[in-house]
CSV table of C-alpha atoms and ligand atoms in Angstrom, one decimal:
chain,number,residue,atom,x,y,z
T,9,MET,CA,-139.0,-141.5,50.0
T,10,PHE,CA,-138.2,-141.8,53.5
T,11,ASP,CA,-134.7,-143.0,54.8
T,12,LEU,CA,-134.9,-145.7,57.4
T,13,THR,CA,-131.3,-146.0,58.4
T,14,ALA,CA,-131.9,-144.0,61.6
T,15,LEU,CA,-135.0,-146.2,62.3
T,16,ASN,CA,-133.0,-149.5,62.7
T,17,THR,CA,-130.5,-150.0,65.4
T,18,PHE,CA,-128.5,-152.2,62.8
T,19,ALA,CA,-128.1,-148.8,60.9
T,20,LEU,CA,-128.7,-150.7,57.6
T,21,PRO,CA,-129.6,-148.5,54.6
T,22,ALA,CA,-133.3,-148.7,53.4
T,23,THR,CA,-136.0,-146.5,52.2
T,24,ALA,CA,-139.8,-146.6,52.5
T,25,GLN,CA,-142.2,-144.6,50.2
T,26,ARG,CA,-144.1,-143.4,53.2
T,27,LEU,CA,-143.8,-143.3,57.0
T,28,LEU,CA,-146.9,-142.9,59.2
T,29,ARG,CA,-146.4,-142.2,62.8
T,30,LEU,CA,-149.2,-143.7,65.0
T,31,GLN,CA,-149.8,-141.8,68.3
T,32,SER,CA,-153.0,-143.4,69.4
T,33,CYS,CA,-155.6,-146.1,68.7
T,34,ALA,CA,-157.6,-143.5,66.9
T,35,ASP,CA,-154.5,-142.9,64.7
T,36,ALA,CA,-154.3,-146.6,63.7
T,37,GLN,CA,-158.1,-146.9,63.2
T,38,ALA,CA,-158.0,-143.7,60.9
T,39,PHE,CA,-155.1,-145.4,59.0
T,40,VAL,CA,-157.2,-148.7,58.6
T,41,ALA,CA,-160.2,-147.0,57.4
T,42,ARG,CA,-158.3,-145.2,54.6
T,43,ARG,CA,-155.5,-147.5,54.0
T,44,GLY,CA,-155.1,-148.9,50.3
T,45,ARG,CA,-153.6,-152.1,49.4
T,46,GLU,CA,-150.0,-151.2,50.2
T,47,ALA,CA,-148.1,-153.7,52.8
T,48,ALA,CA,-147.1,-152.2,55.7
T,49,LEU,CA,-144.0,-152.8,58.3
T,50,ILE,CA,-144.8,-152.1,61.7
T,51,VAL,CA,-141.7,-150.4,63.7
T,52,GLY,CA,-141.3,-149.7,67.2
T,53,GLY,CA,-137.6,-149.1,68.3
T,54,GLY,CA,-136.1,-151.1,65.1
T,55,SER,CA,-134.0,-153.0,67.2
T,56,ASN,CA,-134.8,-156.5,66.0
T,57,LEU,CA,-134.9,-155.7,62.3
T,58,LEU,CA,-132.5,-156.7,59.4
T,59,LEU,CA,-133.5,-154.6,56.4
T,60,THR,CA,-132.2,-156.1,53.2
T,61,GLY,CA,-132.8,-153.2,51.0
T,62,ALA,CA,-136.0,-154.5,49.6
T,63,ALA,CA,-138.6,-151.8,48.5
T,64,ILE,CA,-140.7,-150.9,51.4
T,65,GLU,CA,-144.1,-149.1,50.8
T,66,LEU,CA,-145.2,-148.2,54.2
T,67,VAL,CA,-143.8,-148.0,57.5
T,68,LEU,CA,-146.0,-147.5,60.7
T,69,LYS,CA,-143.8,-146.4,63.5
T,70,VAL,CA,-145.8,-147.0,66.7
T,71,GLU,CA,-145.5,-144.1,69.2
T,72,ILE,CA,-148.4,-144.8,71.5
T,73,ARG,CA,-147.3,-143.5,74.8
T,74,GLY,CA,-148.7,-143.8,78.4
T,75,ARG,CA,-148.0,-146.0,81.4
T,76,ARG,CA,-150.3,-146.6,84.6
T,77,LYS,CA,-151.3,-148.8,87.3
T,78,VAL,CA,-154.4,-150.6,86.2
T,79,SER,CA,-155.4,-152.5,89.4
T,80,GLU,CA,-153.5,-154.1,92.4
T,81,ASP,CA,-154.6,-156.8,94.7
T,82,ALA,CA,-152.9,-159.1,97.6
T,83,ALA,CA,-151.1,-160.9,94.9
T,84,ALA,CA,-150.1,-158.6,92.1
T,85,VAL,CA,-150.1,-155.2,90.6
T,86,ILE,CA,-151.2,-154.8,87.0
T,87,VAL,CA,-149.5,-152.2,85.0
T,88,GLU,CA,-150.2,-151.0,81.6
T,89,ALA,CA,-147.7,-149.2,79.0
T,90,GLY,CA,-148.4,-148.0,75.7
T,91,ALA,CA,-146.6,-149.9,72.8
T,92,GLY,CA,-144.5,-146.9,71.8
T,93,GLU,CA,-143.0,-146.5,75.4
T,94,ASN,CA,-139.3,-147.1,75.5
T,95,TRP,CA,-138.7,-150.5,77.0
T,96,HIS,CA,-135.9,-149.9,79.4
T,97,ASP,CA,-137.5,-146.5,80.7
T,98,PHE,CA,-140.5,-148.4,81.4
T,99,VAL,CA,-138.7,-151.2,83.3
T,100,ARG,CA,-136.9,-148.4,85.6
T,101,TRP,CA,-140.1,-146.7,85.9
T,102,THR,CA,-141.7,-149.7,87.5
T,103,LEU,CA,-138.8,-150.1,89.9
T,104,THR,CA,-139.1,-146.6,90.9
T,105,GLN,CA,-142.8,-147.3,91.8
T,106,GLY,CA,-141.8,-150.1,93.7
T,107,TRP,CA,-143.2,-152.9,91.5
T,108,PRO,CA,-140.2,-155.2,90.8
T,109,GLY,CA,-140.4,-158.0,88.4
T,110,LEU,CA,-139.1,-157.0,85.1
T,111,GLU,CA,-135.5,-156.0,86.3
T,112,ASN,CA,-133.8,-158.8,84.6
T,113,LEU,CA,-135.0,-157.5,81.4
T,114,SER,CA,-133.0,-154.1,81.9
T,115,LEU,CA,-131.3,-152.3,79.2
T,116,ILE,CA,-133.0,-154.2,76.3
T,117,PRO,CA,-133.3,-151.9,73.1
T,118,GLY,CA,-136.6,-151.4,72.0
T,119,THR,CA,-140.1,-150.7,72.7
T,120,VAL,CA,-142.9,-152.1,75.1
T,121,GLY,CA,-145.0,-153.2,72.1
T,122,ALA,CA,-142.1,-155.2,70.5
T,123,ALA,CA,-141.4,-157.0,73.5
T,124,PRO,CA,-144.3,-159.5,73.2
T,125,ILE,CA,-143.7,-160.0,69.6
T,126,GLN,CA,-140.4,-161.7,69.9
T,127,ASN,CA,-141.0,-162.5,73.7
T,128,ILE,CA,-137.8,-160.9,74.8
T,129,GLY,CA,-135.7,-162.6,77.3
T,130,ALA,CA,-132.7,-162.2,79.3
T,131,TYR,CA,-131.1,-163.7,82.3
T,132,GLY,CA,-133.5,-166.3,83.1
T,133,LEU,CA,-136.7,-164.3,82.5
T,134,GLU,CA,-138.9,-164.2,79.4
T,135,VAL,CA,-141.3,-161.3,79.2
T,136,SER,CA,-144.2,-163.7,78.7
T,137,GLU,CA,-143.7,-164.7,82.5
T,138,ARG,CA,-144.8,-161.1,83.3
T,139,ILE,CA,-147.7,-160.4,80.7
T,140,GLU,CA,-151.2,-160.4,81.7
T,141,ALA,CA,-152.8,-159.5,78.4
T,142,LEU,CA,-152.3,-157.1,75.6
T,143,ASP,CA,-154.3,-155.0,73.1
T,144,ALA,CA,-153.6,-155.4,69.4
T,145,MET,CA,-155.4,-154.0,66.2
T,146,ASP,CA,-156.1,-156.0,63.3
T,147,LEU,CA,-154.8,-153.8,60.5
T,148,GLY,CA,-157.0,-156.0,58.1
T,149,THR,CA,-160.3,-154.8,59.7
T,150,GLY,CA,-159.7,-152.2,62.6
T,151,GLU,CA,-160.7,-154.6,65.3
T,152,LEU,CA,-159.2,-154.0,68.6
T,153,ARG,CA,-158.7,-157.3,70.5
T,154,GLN,CA,-157.3,-158.2,73.7
T,155,PHE,CA,-155.1,-161.1,73.9
T,156,ASP,CA,-154.5,-163.0,77.4
T,157,ALA,CA,-151.1,-164.6,77.8
T,158,ALA,CA,-152.3,-168.1,76.5
T,159,ALA,CA,-153.6,-166.4,73.1
T,160,CYS,CA,-150.3,-165.0,72.4
T,161,ARG,CA,-148.9,-168.4,72.1
T,162,PHE,CA,-145.5,-167.5,73.6
T,163,SER,CA,-142.3,-169.7,73.1
T,164,TYR,CA,-138.8,-168.9,72.9
T,165,ARG,CA,-138.3,-165.7,71.2
T,166,ASP,CA,-141.6,-166.3,69.6
T,167,SER,CA,-145.2,-165.4,69.5
T,168,VAL,CA,-148.4,-165.8,67.6
T,169,PHE,CA,-147.6,-162.1,66.2
T,170,LYS,CA,-144.4,-162.9,64.9
T,171,HIS,CA,-146.0,-165.6,62.3
T,172,ALA,CA,-148.6,-162.7,61.0
T,173,PRO,CA,-146.1,-160.0,60.0
T,174,GLY,CA,-147.9,-156.8,59.3
T,175,ARG,CA,-151.4,-158.0,60.6
T,176,TRP,CA,-151.4,-157.4,64.4
T,177,LEU,CA,-150.5,-153.9,65.4
T,178,VAL,CA,-149.7,-154.1,69.3
T,179,THR,CA,-151.1,-151.1,71.1
T,180,ALA,CA,-150.6,-151.6,74.9
T,181,VAL,CA,-149.4,-154.2,77.0
T,182,ARG,CA,-150.6,-155.2,80.6
T,183,PHE,CA,-148.1,-156.8,83.1
T,184,ARG,CA,-148.8,-158.8,86.1
T,185,LEU,CA,-145.9,-157.9,88.7
T,186,PRO,CA,-146.1,-160.4,91.6
T,187,ARG,CA,-146.2,-158.8,95.3
T,188,ARG,CA,-144.2,-161.8,96.4
T,189,TRP,CA,-140.8,-160.7,94.6
T,190,GLN,CA,-138.0,-163.3,94.5
T,191,PRO,CA,-134.5,-162.4,92.9
T,192,LEU,CA,-133.6,-164.2,89.6
T,193,THR,CA,-130.0,-164.2,89.9
T,194,HIS,CA,-128.8,-167.7,88.8
T,195,TYR,CA,-127.2,-166.8,85.6
T,196,GLY,CA,-123.2,-166.8,86.3
T,197,ASP,CA,-122.7,-163.2,85.0
T,198,ILE,CA,-125.2,-161.6,87.7
T,199,GLU,CA,-124.0,-163.8,90.4
T,200,ARG,CA,-120.3,-162.6,89.7
T,201,GLU,CA,-121.2,-158.9,89.2
T,202,LEU,CA,-123.2,-158.9,92.5
T,203,GLY,CA,-120.2,-160.7,94.3
T,204,ALA,CA,-117.8,-158.2,93.0
T,205,GLN,CA,-120.0,-155.6,94.5
T,206,GLY,CA,-120.1,-157.6,97.9
T,207,ILE,CA,-123.9,-157.6,97.5
T,208,ALA,CA,-125.5,-160.7,99.1
T,209,ALA,CA,-129.1,-160.2,99.2
T,210,PRO,CA,-129.9,-157.7,96.4
T,211,THR,CA,-132.6,-155.2,95.8
T,212,PRO,CA,-134.4,-155.3,92.4
T,213,ARG,CA,-132.8,-151.9,91.7
T,214,GLN,CA,-129.2,-153.4,92.4
T,215,ILE,CA,-130.2,-156.5,90.0
T,216,SER,CA,-131.1,-153.9,87.4
T,217,ASP,CA,-128.0,-152.0,88.1
T,218,ALA,CA,-125.8,-155.2,87.8
T,219,ILE,CA,-127.5,-156.3,84.4
T,220,ILE,CA,-127.0,-152.6,82.9
T,221,ALA,CA,-123.3,-152.9,84.1
T,222,ILE,CA,-123.0,-156.3,82.4
T,223,ARG,CA,-124.8,-155.5,79.1
T,224,ARG,CA,-122.8,-152.4,78.8
T,225,ARG,CA,-119.3,-154.3,78.9
T,226,LYS,CA,-120.6,-157.2,76.7
T,227,LEU,CA,-123.1,-155.8,74.2
T,228,PRO,CA,-122.5,-152.8,71.6
T,229,ASP,CA,-124.2,-149.8,71.9
T,230,PRO,CA,-126.6,-149.3,69.0
T,231,ALA,CA,-125.7,-145.6,69.2
T,232,VAL,CA,-122.0,-146.4,68.5
T,233,LEU,CA,-122.1,-149.8,66.8
T,234,GLY,CA,-125.1,-150.9,64.7
T,235,SER,CA,-126.5,-154.4,65.7
T,236,ALA,CA,-129.7,-156.1,66.4
T,237,GLY,CA,-128.6,-157.8,69.6
T,238,SER,CA,-128.4,-161.5,69.5
T,239,PHE,CA,-128.5,-162.5,65.8
T,240,PHE,CA,-129.1,-166.1,66.3
T,241,LYS,CA,-131.4,-168.3,68.4
T,242,ASN,CA,-129.8,-170.8,71.0
T,243,PRO,CA,-130.4,-174.3,69.3
T,244,VAL,CA,-132.5,-176.8,71.6
T,245,VAL,CA,-131.7,-180.3,71.0
T,246,ASP,CA,-132.6,-183.8,72.5
T,247,GLN,CA,-130.7,-185.5,75.2
T,248,ALA,CA,-129.0,-188.1,72.5
T,249,ALA,CA,-127.8,-185.3,70.3
T,250,CYS,CA,-126.4,-183.4,73.2
T,251,ALA,CA,-124.6,-186.4,74.7
T,252,GLY,CA,-123.1,-187.1,71.0
T,253,LEU,CA,-121.8,-183.5,71.1
T,254,LEU,CA,-120.4,-183.6,74.6
T,255,ALA,CA,-118.4,-186.8,73.8
T,256,ARG,CA,-116.6,-184.8,71.1
T,257,TYR,CA,-116.8,-181.5,73.0
T,258,PRO,CA,-116.7,-182.0,76.7
T,259,ALA,CA,-116.5,-178.1,77.3
T,260,LEU,CA,-119.9,-177.5,75.2
T,261,PRO,CA,-122.3,-175.2,77.5
T,262,HIS,CA,-125.8,-177.0,77.7
T,263,TYR,CA,-128.8,-176.1,79.9
T,264,PRO,CA,-131.7,-178.6,80.7
T,265,GLN,CA,-134.9,-177.3,79.7
T,266,ALA,CA,-138.5,-178.1,81.2
T,267,ASP,CA,-139.3,-180.4,78.2
T,268,GLY,CA,-136.1,-182.6,78.9
T,269,ARG,CA,-134.1,-181.3,76.0
T,270,GLU,CA,-131.1,-179.1,76.3
T,271,LYS,CA,-130.4,-175.4,75.4
T,272,LEU,CA,-127.1,-175.0,73.7
T,273,ALA,CA,-125.2,-171.6,73.8
T,274,ALA,CA,-125.0,-170.4,69.9
T,275,GLY,CA,-122.3,-167.8,70.9
T,276,TRP,CA,-120.0,-170.6,71.9
T,277,LEU,CA,-120.6,-172.6,68.8
T,278,ILE,CA,-119.8,-169.8,66.6
T,279,GLU,CA,-116.7,-169.1,68.8
T,280,GLN,CA,-115.5,-172.4,68.4
T,281,CYS,CA,-115.7,-172.1,64.5
T,282,GLY,CA,-113.4,-169.0,65.0
T,283,TRP,CA,-115.7,-166.2,64.0
T,284,ARG,CA,-115.7,-164.2,67.0
T,285,GLY,CA,-114.1,-160.6,66.1
T,286,GLN,CA,-114.1,-161.6,62.3
T,287,ARG,CA,-115.3,-159.3,59.6
T,288,ARG,CA,-116.6,-159.8,56.2
T,289,GLY,CA,-116.3,-156.3,54.4
T,290,ALA,CA,-118.2,-153.8,56.8
T,291,ALA,CA,-120.3,-156.8,58.6
T,292,GLY,CA,-118.8,-158.5,61.6
T,293,CYS,CA,-119.1,-160.8,64.4
T,294,TYR,CA,-118.8,-158.8,67.8
T,295,ASP,CA,-115.5,-159.4,69.5
T,296,LYS,CA,-116.7,-159.4,73.0
T,297,GLN,CA,-119.8,-161.8,72.2
T,298,ALA,CA,-119.9,-163.9,69.1
T,299,LEU,CA,-123.7,-164.2,69.1
T,300,VAL,CA,-124.0,-160.4,67.9
T,301,LEU,CA,-123.5,-159.3,64.6
T,302,VAL,CA,-122.5,-155.8,64.0
T,303,ASN,CA,-122.4,-153.0,61.4
T,304,HIS,CA,-118.9,-151.5,61.4
T,305,GLY,CA,-120.2,-148.7,59.2
T,306,GLY,CA,-122.0,-148.8,55.8
T,307,ALA,CA,-122.9,-152.4,55.9
T,308,THR,CA,-125.9,-153.7,53.9
T,309,GLY,CA,-128.5,-156.1,54.9
T,310,ALA,CA,-127.2,-158.4,52.2
T,311,GLU,CA,-123.7,-158.1,53.6
T,312,VAL,CA,-125.0,-159.0,57.0
T,313,LEU,CA,-127.0,-162.0,55.4
T,314,ALA,CA,-124.0,-163.3,53.8
T,315,LEU,CA,-122.0,-163.2,57.0
T,316,ALA,CA,-124.6,-164.9,58.8
T,317,ASP,CA,-125.0,-167.7,56.0
T,318,ALA,CA,-120.9,-168.3,56.3
T,319,ILE,CA,-121.4,-168.7,60.0
T,320,ARG,CA,-124.3,-171.0,59.8
T,321,ALA,CA,-122.5,-173.0,57.2
T,322,ASP,CA,-119.5,-173.4,59.6
T,323,VAL,CA,-121.5,-174.4,62.5
T,324,ARG,CA,-123.4,-176.9,60.3
T,325,ALA,CA,-120.3,-178.4,59.1
T,326,LYS,CA,-118.5,-178.7,62.7
T,327,PHE,CA,-121.5,-179.4,65.0
T,328,ASP,CA,-124.2,-180.7,62.5
T,329,LEU,CA,-126.6,-177.8,64.0
T,330,GLU,CA,-128.7,-175.4,62.3
T,331,LEU,CA,-128.5,-172.0,63.5
T,332,GLU,CA,-131.9,-169.9,63.4
T,333,ILE,CA,-131.9,-166.1,62.8
T,334,GLU,CA,-133.3,-164.2,65.6
T,335,PRO,CA,-134.2,-160.7,64.1
T,336,VAL,CA,-137.1,-160.3,61.6
T,337,VAL,CA,-135.6,-160.3,58.0
T,338,VAL,CA,-137.3,-157.7,55.7
R,3,NAP,P1,-123.9,-165.8,78.2
R,3,NAP,O1,-123.7,-165.5,79.8
R,3,NAP,O2,-122.7,-165.9,77.4
R,3,NAP,O3,-124.6,-167.2,78.2
R,3,NAP,C1,-124.6,-167.8,76.9
R,3,NAP,C2,-126.2,-168.5,76.6
R,3,NAP,O4,-126.0,-169.7,77.6
R,3,NAP,C3,-127.1,-167.5,77.1
R,3,NAP,O5,-127.6,-167.2,75.7
R,3,NAP,C4,-128.1,-168.5,77.8
R,3,NAP,O6,-129.3,-168.6,77.3
R,3,NAP,C5,-127.4,-169.6,78.4
R,3,NAP,N1,-127.3,-169.5,79.8
R,3,NAP,C6,-126.2,-168.9,80.3
R,3,NAP,N2,-126.3,-169.0,81.7
R,3,NAP,C7,-127.4,-169.8,81.9
R,3,NAP,C8,-128.2,-170.5,83.1
R,3,NAP,N3,-127.7,-170.3,84.3
R,3,NAP,N4,-129.2,-171.3,82.9
R,3,NAP,C9,-129.9,-171.3,81.4
R,3,NAP,N5,-129.2,-170.8,80.4
R,3,NAP,C10,-127.9,-170.1,80.5
R,3,NAP,O7,-125.0,-165.1,77.7
R,3,NAP,P2,-125.1,-163.5,77.2
R,3,NAP,O8,-125.0,-163.5,75.5
R,3,NAP,O9,-124.1,-162.7,77.9
R,3,NAP,O10,-126.6,-163.1,77.5
R,3,NAP,C11,-127.0,-163.1,78.7
R,3,NAP,C12,-128.5,-162.8,78.5
R,3,NAP,O11,-128.9,-161.8,78.1
R,3,NAP,C13,-129.2,-164.3,78.1
R,3,NAP,O12,-130.4,-164.5,78.7
R,3,NAP,C14,-129.4,-163.7,76.7
R,3,NAP,O13,-130.4,-164.6,76.1
R,3,NAP,C15,-129.8,-162.3,76.9
R,3,NAP,N6,-129.4,-161.7,75.8
R,3,NAP,C16,-130.5,-161.4,74.8
R,3,NAP,C17,-130.3,-160.4,73.6
R,3,NAP,C18,-131.2,-160.5,72.6
R,3,NAP,O14,-131.0,-159.7,71.8
R,3,NAP,N7,-132.3,-161.2,72.5
R,3,NAP,C19,-129.1,-159.9,73.4
R,3,NAP,C20,-128.2,-160.1,74.4
R,3,NAP,C21,-128.4,-160.7,75.5
R,3,NAP,P3,-130.5,-167.7,77.1
R,3,NAP,O15,-130.2,-166.9,75.9
R,3,NAP,O16,-131.7,-168.7,76.8
R,3,NAP,O17,-130.9,-167.0,78.4
């Protein structure tokens, strides 16, 4: 039996019968060649997982390392990283190399290989906007396939891989970092942070540093307080629904989307229901950001799900909106 508590940032208790560390594509191929019928759970940094305690047969821990420049031309630098590289270390390394473009995604927990699975996003940038292609192994056949960005079918915190759990094992990701860099600072928190430091024309590293400072203030450090980051997706509604809600709640934060719909801030909705800082047993709604559920120590996955259900029921009753859970529930 293998204890998975330290392998998920929520620090939820769970065990697996076996854990296999994959450090190369050859390791993954060897696993496919001799695998039995057991179901495998693929884990990178374990930062987007909600383990409910169900029996897990096999965990594949992806530890494929390596980062390099693949090519460059007048328009962009193409950079590749192994799926097991730590995401934030990789972002900082690209900045050190003089290849900006990922700075808005600084300090997101997890690995490079997990980033495309849920299409991580923060402060106005989704990783899909920087992905050129990725390599993934079909764990059914051992075939290593290249997916370009279109084939990944990215959308808000979603990709083709999230819909086929256990099938595709991402081994490496290639990023297109444009040479004509443009700062993305329109999210209010970034503007305020840079303004407070008197920075009018920020460098990529200054944006990264500002985001690190904001995240350290607003989000729990998984080493101290277990969590999986944002627990719910922001609901996206049509104009009529948004107008109806605004008539009742004029302060409702809403952001127009390219498709004409409006994105609502799930954290605000939860806060209006009085959940910020509340606890149910050892599971809680984080006091500095209601979108984040936390493990105050000793919580089980079932407890976290019960808290999530109570929050969703209140948001449904008050706003007639369905909140969708962001982490992968196992
Ligand atoms: P916030 O500033 O409290 O804003 C609440 C929500 O409003 C955000 O989720 C964001 O949506 C949206 N928003 C705010 N300003 C916006 C703008 N100028 N244009 C469009 N949408 C805007 O958010 P926060 O909780 O501190 O998070 C800041 C950023 O980090 C967000 O982008 C958030 O998604 C990201 N984040 C992600 C995770 C994760 O686990 N996935 C965890 C923490 C933070 P969006 O979420 O669509 O950006």
